PDB file of C-alpha atoms in Angstrom:
ATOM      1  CA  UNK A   1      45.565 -33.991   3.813  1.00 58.00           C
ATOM      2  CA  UNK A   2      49.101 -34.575   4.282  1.00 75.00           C
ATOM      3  CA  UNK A   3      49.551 -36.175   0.774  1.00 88.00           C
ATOM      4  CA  UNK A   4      48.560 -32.438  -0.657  1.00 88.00           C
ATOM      5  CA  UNK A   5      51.026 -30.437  -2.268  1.00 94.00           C
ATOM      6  CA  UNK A   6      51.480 -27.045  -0.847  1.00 91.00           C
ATOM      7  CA  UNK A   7      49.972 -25.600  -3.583  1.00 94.00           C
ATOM      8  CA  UNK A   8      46.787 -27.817  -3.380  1.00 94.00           C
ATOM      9  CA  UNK A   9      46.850 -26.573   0.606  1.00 93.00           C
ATOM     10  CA  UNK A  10      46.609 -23.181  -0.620  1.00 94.00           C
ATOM     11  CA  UNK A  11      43.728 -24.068  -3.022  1.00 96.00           C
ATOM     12  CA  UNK A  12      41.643 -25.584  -0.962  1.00 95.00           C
ATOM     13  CA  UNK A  13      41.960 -23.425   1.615  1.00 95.00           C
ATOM     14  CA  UNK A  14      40.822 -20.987  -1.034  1.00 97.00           C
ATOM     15  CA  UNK A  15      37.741 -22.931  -1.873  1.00 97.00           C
ATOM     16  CA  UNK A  16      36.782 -23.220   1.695  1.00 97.00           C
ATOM     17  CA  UNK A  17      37.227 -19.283   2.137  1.00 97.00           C
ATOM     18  CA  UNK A  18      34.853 -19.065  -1.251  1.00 97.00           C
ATOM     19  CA  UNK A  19      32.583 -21.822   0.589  1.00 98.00           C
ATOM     20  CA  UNK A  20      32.327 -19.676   3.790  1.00 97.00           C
ATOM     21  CA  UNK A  21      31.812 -16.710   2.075  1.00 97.00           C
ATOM     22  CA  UNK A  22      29.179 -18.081  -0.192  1.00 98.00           C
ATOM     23  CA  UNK A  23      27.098 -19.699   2.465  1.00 97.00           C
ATOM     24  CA  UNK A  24      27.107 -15.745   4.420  1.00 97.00           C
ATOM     25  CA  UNK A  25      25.869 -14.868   1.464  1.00 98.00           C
ATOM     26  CA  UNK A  26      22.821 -16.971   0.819  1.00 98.00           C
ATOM     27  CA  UNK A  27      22.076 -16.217   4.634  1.00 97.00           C
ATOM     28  CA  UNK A  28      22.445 -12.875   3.750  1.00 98.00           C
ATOM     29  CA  UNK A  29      20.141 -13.549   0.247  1.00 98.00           C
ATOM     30  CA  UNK A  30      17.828 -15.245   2.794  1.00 98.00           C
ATOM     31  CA  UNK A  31      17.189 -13.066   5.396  1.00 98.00           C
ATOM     32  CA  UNK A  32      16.609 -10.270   2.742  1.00 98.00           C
ATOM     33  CA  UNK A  33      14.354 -12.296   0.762  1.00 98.00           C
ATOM     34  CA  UNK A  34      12.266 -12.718   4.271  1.00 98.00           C
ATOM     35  CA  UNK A  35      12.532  -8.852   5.019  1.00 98.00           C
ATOM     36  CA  UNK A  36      11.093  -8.122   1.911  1.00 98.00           C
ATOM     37  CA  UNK A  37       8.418 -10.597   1.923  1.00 98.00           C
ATOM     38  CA  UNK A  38       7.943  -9.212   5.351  1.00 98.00           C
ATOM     39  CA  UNK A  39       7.565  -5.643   4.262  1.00 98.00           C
ATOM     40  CA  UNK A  40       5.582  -6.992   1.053  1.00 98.00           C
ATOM     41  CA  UNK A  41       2.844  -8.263   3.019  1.00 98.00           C
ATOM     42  CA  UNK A  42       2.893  -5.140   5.532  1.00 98.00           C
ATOM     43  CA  UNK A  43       2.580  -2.957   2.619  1.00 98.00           C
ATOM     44  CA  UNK A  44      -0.272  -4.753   1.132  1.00 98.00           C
ATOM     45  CA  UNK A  45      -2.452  -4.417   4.041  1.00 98.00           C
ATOM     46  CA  UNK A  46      -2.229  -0.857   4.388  1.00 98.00           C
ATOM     47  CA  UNK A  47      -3.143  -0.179   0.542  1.00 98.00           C
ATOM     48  CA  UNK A  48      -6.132  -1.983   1.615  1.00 98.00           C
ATOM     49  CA  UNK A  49      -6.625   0.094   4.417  1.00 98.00           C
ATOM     50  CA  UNK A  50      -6.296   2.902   1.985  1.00 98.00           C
ATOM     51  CA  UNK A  51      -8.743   1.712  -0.637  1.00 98.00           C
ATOM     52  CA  UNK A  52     -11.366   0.740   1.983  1.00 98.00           C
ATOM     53  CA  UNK A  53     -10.685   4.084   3.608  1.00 98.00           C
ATOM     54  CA  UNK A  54     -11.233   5.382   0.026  1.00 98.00           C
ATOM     55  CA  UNK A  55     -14.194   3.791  -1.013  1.00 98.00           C
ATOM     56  CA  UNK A  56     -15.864   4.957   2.639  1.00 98.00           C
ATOM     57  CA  UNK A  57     -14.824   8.645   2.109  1.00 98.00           C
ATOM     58  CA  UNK A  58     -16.342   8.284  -1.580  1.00 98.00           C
ATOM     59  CA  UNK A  59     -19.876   6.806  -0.589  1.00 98.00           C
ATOM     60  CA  UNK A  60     -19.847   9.390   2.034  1.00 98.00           C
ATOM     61  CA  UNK A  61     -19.182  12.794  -0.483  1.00 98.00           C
ATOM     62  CA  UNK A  62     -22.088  10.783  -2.441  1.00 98.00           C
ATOM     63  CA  UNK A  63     -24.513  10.528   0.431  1.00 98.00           C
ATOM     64  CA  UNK A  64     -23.410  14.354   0.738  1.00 98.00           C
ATOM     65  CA  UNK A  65     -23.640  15.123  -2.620  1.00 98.00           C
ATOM     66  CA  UNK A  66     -27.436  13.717  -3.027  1.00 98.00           C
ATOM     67  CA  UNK A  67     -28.099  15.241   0.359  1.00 98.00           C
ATOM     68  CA  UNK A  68     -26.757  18.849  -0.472  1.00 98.00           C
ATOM     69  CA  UNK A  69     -28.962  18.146  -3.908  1.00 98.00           C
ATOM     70  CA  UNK A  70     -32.404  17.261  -2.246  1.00 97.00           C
ATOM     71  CA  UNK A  71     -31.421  20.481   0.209  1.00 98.00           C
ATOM     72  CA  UNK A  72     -31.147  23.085  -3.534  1.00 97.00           C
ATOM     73  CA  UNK A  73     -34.119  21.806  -4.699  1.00 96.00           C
ATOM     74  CA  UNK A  74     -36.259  22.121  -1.626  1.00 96.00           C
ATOM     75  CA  UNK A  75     -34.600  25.521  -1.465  1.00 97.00           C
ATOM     76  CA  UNK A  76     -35.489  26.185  -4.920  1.00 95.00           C
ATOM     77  CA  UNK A  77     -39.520  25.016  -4.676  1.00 95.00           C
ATOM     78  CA  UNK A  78     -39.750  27.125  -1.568  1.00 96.00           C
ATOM     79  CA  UNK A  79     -38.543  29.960  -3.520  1.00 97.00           C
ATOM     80  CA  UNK A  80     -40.673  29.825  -6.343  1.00 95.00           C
ATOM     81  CA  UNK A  81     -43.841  29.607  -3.603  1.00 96.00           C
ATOM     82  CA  UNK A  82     -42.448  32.677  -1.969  1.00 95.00           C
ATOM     83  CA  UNK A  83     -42.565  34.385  -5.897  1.00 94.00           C
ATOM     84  CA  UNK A  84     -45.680  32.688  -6.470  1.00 93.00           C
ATOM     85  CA  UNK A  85     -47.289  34.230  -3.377  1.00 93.00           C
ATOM     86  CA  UNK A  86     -45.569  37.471  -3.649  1.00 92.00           C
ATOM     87  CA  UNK A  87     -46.879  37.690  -6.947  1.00 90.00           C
ATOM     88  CA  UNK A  88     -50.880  36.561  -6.106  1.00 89.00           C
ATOM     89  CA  UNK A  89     -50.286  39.340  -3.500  1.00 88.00           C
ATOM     90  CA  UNK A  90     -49.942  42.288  -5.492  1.00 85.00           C
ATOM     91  CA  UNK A  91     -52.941  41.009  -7.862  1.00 74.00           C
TER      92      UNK A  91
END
């Protein structure tokens, strides 16, 4: 080190303040990289919270649906008996 010119000093004392601050930054890079894979992975399990909740709340309206169906049509045949004696009444 002592057969380095002052101006090779400064240079490499340069290139080991670029070194430094290169190697912060791939730890930086790094941890980021692992936050985001972090948060990836968190994310992805609750959208598959969501679509199971989804595809529950969906076969539930349907069991509704056919339900509330079955109901309007019994509703509807005890209506037309209610005509049908209403009418054989007044015969």
């Amino acid at each position: 080190m002592n057969q380095l010119t002052a101006f090779e000093r400064e240079l490499l004392v340069q290139f080991e303040k670029l070194a430094a601050a290169s190697k912060t930054s791939l730890k930086t890079s790094e941890d980021t990289s692992e936050a985001l894979q972090a948060l990836s992975g968190a994310l992805s399990k609750r959208l598959k919270k969501i679509e199971e909740k989804q595809a529950e709340i969906e076969s539930f309206q349907s069991n509704l649906l056919k339900a509330l169906n079955e109901q309007s049509d019994g509703v509807d045949s005890l209506i037309e008996q209610v005509n049908a004696l209403l009418s054989a009444s007044k015969k």
